[in-house]
């Protein structure tokens, strides 16, 4: 890039949904698609994305703890991730594709665990403060799926962690937590019907991004789709 060329502005997209909603292939497919369209992509996840945050992820997913400890560790991981990875990537104009962000905390800890939403709001404001504003994704792709269908998809897939092993009733509350967040930020949330086939979900997703001017019209089926359907 020469000094005269305008710098592309960063784009922050998060991906949300209950466990089993089928985000992974689509996130990989979008990374591939943005790269084909000339964008530099930072692909990352929460909790995690830095060595420290990945260590905290291991604890949160596998070790019993009280709800406040869980929320604090998740936000500590987020702080490190924002400072080390997300903010620098956005500053250099990357597309940041983040598998889960703070909406997951409101859905899982707030909805699923019933943890105090005001405490989560306070933590969100402290941890995500950037240049006088609370950093949020520009867009959030919400893979919405009936928890009973998600449970069928997950059954026997792998050894479940502390969240995946929760009963369907927990995921109903998580789903309601996501719905409440979506209602509060309708411009940011893109709800996707994740009960459809993988190709139909991909079409919903890319159409929504094209409509918002974030992708150009031609969207080939990415290589990530060559693995068998779940
Ligand atoms: P993943 O398996 O999609 O990577 O997510 C890890 C688990 O962590 C998933 O079950 C959701 C949970 N989680 C929370 O409970 N709160 C959070 O804030 C985040 C980001 C994830």
XYZ file of C-alpha atoms and ligand atoms in Angstrom:
251
model
C 0.000 0.000 0.000
C 1.326 3.519 -0.798
C 0.854 6.499 1.484
C -1.817 7.892 -0.874
C -4.112 4.873 -0.749
C -6.935 5.091 1.773
C -6.611 2.548 4.547
C -9.412 -0.035 4.537
C -11.300 0.216 7.777
C -11.458 -2.783 10.071
C -14.593 -4.895 10.287
C -15.452 -6.832 13.436
C -17.912 -9.736 13.018
C -18.834 -12.112 15.850
C -20.600 -15.462 15.540
C -23.009 -16.667 18.169
C -25.415 -19.473 18.932
C -25.953 -22.372 21.298
C -23.562 -25.342 21.162
C -24.412 -27.527 18.149
C -25.778 -24.654 16.029
C -23.082 -25.303 13.379
C -21.012 -22.095 13.273
C -17.553 -23.509 12.520
C -17.701 -24.337 8.802
C -19.373 -21.025 8.060
C -16.730 -19.030 9.917
C -13.985 -20.823 7.956
C -15.914 -20.328 4.722
C -16.267 -16.605 5.384
C -12.563 -16.255 6.200
C -11.777 -17.839 2.835
C -14.309 -15.625 1.042
C -13.069 -12.353 2.567
C -9.481 -13.335 1.671
C -10.541 -14.039 -1.917
C -12.041 -10.552 -1.976
C -8.669 -9.070 -1.047
C -9.195 -8.578 2.683
C -6.771 -9.562 5.389
C -8.566 -11.746 7.943
C -7.928 -12.371 11.631
C -9.768 -15.523 12.650
C -10.113 -15.923 16.389
C -12.346 -17.168 19.201
C -13.563 -16.613 22.736
C -12.847 -17.526 25.366
C -9.342 -17.664 23.911
C -7.340 -16.106 21.081
C -4.144 -15.399 23.075
C -1.915 -17.733 25.124
C -3.254 -16.298 28.391
C -6.878 -16.352 27.248
C -6.529 -19.947 25.985
C -5.231 -20.936 29.438
C -8.279 -19.278 31.020
C -10.518 -21.047 28.484
C -9.180 -24.427 29.661
C -10.113 -23.554 33.237
C -13.568 -22.156 32.426
C -14.534 -25.118 30.244
C -13.259 -27.849 32.529
C -13.131 -26.766 36.135
C -16.033 -26.277 38.567
C -16.300 -22.687 39.871
C -18.911 -20.255 41.139
C -20.724 -18.015 38.609
C -18.895 -14.798 39.546
C -15.492 -16.492 39.192
C -16.618 -17.828 35.801
C -17.741 -14.374 34.617
C -14.530 -12.721 35.853
C -12.287 -15.261 34.117
C -14.222 -14.901 30.855
C -13.928 -11.108 30.978
C -10.231 -11.329 31.939
C -9.657 -13.512 28.871
C -11.626 -10.988 26.781
C -9.556 -8.061 28.000
C -6.321 -9.781 27.000
C -7.794 -10.860 23.658
C -9.020 -7.341 22.863
C -5.698 -5.736 23.737
C -3.409 -8.277 22.129
C -5.375 -9.332 19.041
C -8.689 -7.630 18.232
C -7.840 -3.930 18.618
C -4.475 -4.177 16.757
C -6.159 -6.153 13.930
C -8.966 -3.599 13.567
C -6.435 -0.761 13.652
C -4.597 -2.240 10.654
C -7.845 -2.717 8.724
C -8.406 -6.473 9.085
C -11.701 -8.299 8.982
C -11.870 -9.843 12.464
C -14.006 -12.981 12.556
C -14.536 -13.914 16.178
C -16.196 -17.183 17.184
C -18.276 -15.819 20.109
C -17.902 -12.547 22.007
C -19.739 -10.773 24.839
C -23.242 -11.745 23.690
C -22.221 -15.301 24.673
C -21.564 -14.086 28.223
C -25.021 -12.506 28.421
C -26.560 -15.676 26.951
C -24.605 -18.363 28.874
C -23.732 -16.681 32.174
C -26.726 -14.302 32.212
C -29.372 -16.518 30.574
C -28.106 -20.051 31.225
C -26.660 -19.557 34.700
C -29.033 -16.744 35.700
C -26.117 -14.505 36.700
C -26.782 -10.818 37.488
C -27.041 -8.919 34.174
C -26.109 -5.607 35.785
C -22.773 -7.027 36.928
C -22.173 -8.306 33.367
C -23.027 -4.855 31.978
C -20.552 -3.255 34.367
C -17.812 -5.705 33.360
C -18.620 -5.178 29.674
C -18.132 -1.428 30.102
C -14.823 -1.754 31.936
C -13.306 -4.436 29.752
C -14.407 -3.221 26.320
C -13.731 0.505 26.753
C -11.778 1.763 23.743
C -11.291 5.436 22.872
C -14.177 6.470 25.113
C -16.624 3.924 23.637
C -17.589 0.362 24.538
C -16.152 -1.845 21.758
C -18.816 -4.061 20.169
C -18.780 -6.121 16.973
C -19.976 -4.247 13.869
C -22.140 -7.264 13.066
C -23.137 -10.381 14.970
C -24.226 -13.463 13.060
C -26.608 -15.368 15.352
C -27.108 -19.024 14.390
C -30.539 -19.515 15.943
C -31.537 -23.133 16.507
C -34.100 -25.026 18.574
C -32.125 -26.419 21.578
C -33.712 -29.868 21.093
C -32.292 -30.073 17.534
C -28.888 -28.836 18.750
C -28.865 -31.558 21.435
C -29.519 -34.225 18.776
C -26.681 -32.874 16.642
C -24.268 -32.868 19.586
C -25.202 -36.296 20.981
C -22.080 -38.472 21.031
C -20.091 -36.034 18.862
C -17.244 -35.589 21.387
C -16.534 -35.566 25.119
C -18.724 -32.679 26.330
C -17.256 -29.745 28.316
C -18.970 -28.000 31.285
C -21.386 -26.205 28.962
C -22.043 -28.875 26.334
C -23.025 -31.314 29.103
C -25.853 -29.058 30.333
C -29.488 -30.168 29.847
C -31.746 -28.821 27.088
C -33.464 -26.511 29.643
C -30.128 -24.673 30.125
C -29.842 -24.109 26.366
C -33.408 -22.838 26.236
C -32.345 -20.135 28.685
C -29.181 -19.462 26.680
C -31.314 -19.114 23.537
C -33.609 -16.673 25.372
C -30.499 -14.751 26.480
C -29.415 -14.380 22.856
C -32.927 -13.330 21.820
C -32.915 -10.590 24.486
C -29.536 -9.270 23.284
C -30.716 -9.357 19.665
C -33.758 -7.298 20.619
C -31.514 -4.679 22.245
C -29.238 -4.360 19.194
C -31.341 -5.114 16.083
C -28.963 -3.239 13.746
C -25.998 -5.326 14.811
C -27.620 -8.774 15.012
C -28.216 -10.885 11.896
C -30.387 -13.854 12.895
C -29.852 -16.950 10.738
C -32.173 -19.956 10.716
C -29.601 -22.644 11.571
C -32.105 -25.516 11.234
C -31.680 -25.390 7.432
C -29.082 -27.325 5.403
C -25.497 -26.125 5.435
C -25.805 -24.649 1.925
C -29.022 -22.843 2.772
C -27.444 -21.413 5.916
C -24.444 -20.273 3.840
C -26.801 -18.562 1.418
C -28.673 -16.751 4.194
C -25.399 -15.606 5.666
C -23.728 -14.362 2.489
C -26.946 -12.701 1.279
C -27.170 -10.746 4.536
C -23.538 -9.603 4.237
C -23.981 -8.619 0.582
C -27.097 -6.614 1.504
C -25.068 -4.714 4.091
C -22.282 -4.026 1.597
C -19.721 -6.176 3.422
C -19.221 -8.785 0.663
C -19.310 -8.388 -3.113
C -21.907 -10.212 -5.182
C -20.021 -13.320 -6.312
C -19.712 -15.776 -3.440
C -18.458 -19.199 -4.537
C -18.917 -22.206 -2.260
C -15.784 -22.185 -0.102
C -13.325 -25.083 0.248
C -14.327 -25.387 3.908
C -17.580 -26.952 2.628
C -15.830 -29.908 1.059
C -15.854 -31.765 4.389
C -18.959 -33.953 4.905
C -22.076 -32.272 6.377
C -22.432 -32.752 10.133
P -17.055 -22.956 21.688
O -17.125 -24.419 22.002
O -18.103 -22.489 20.741
O -15.681 -22.493 21.339
O -17.416 -22.183 23.057
C -16.891 -22.542 24.265
C -17.962 -22.621 25.306
O -17.838 -21.484 26.166
C -19.381 -22.653 24.789
O -20.061 -23.725 25.409
C -19.962 -21.346 25.256
C -19.107 -20.956 26.436
N -18.989 -19.508 26.625
C -19.553 -18.923 27.734
O -20.165 -19.592 28.550
N -19.434 -17.574 27.883
C -18.755 -16.779 27.010
O -18.680 -15.565 27.187
C -18.155 -17.406 25.855
C -17.415 -16.577 24.877
C -18.304 -18.770 25.693
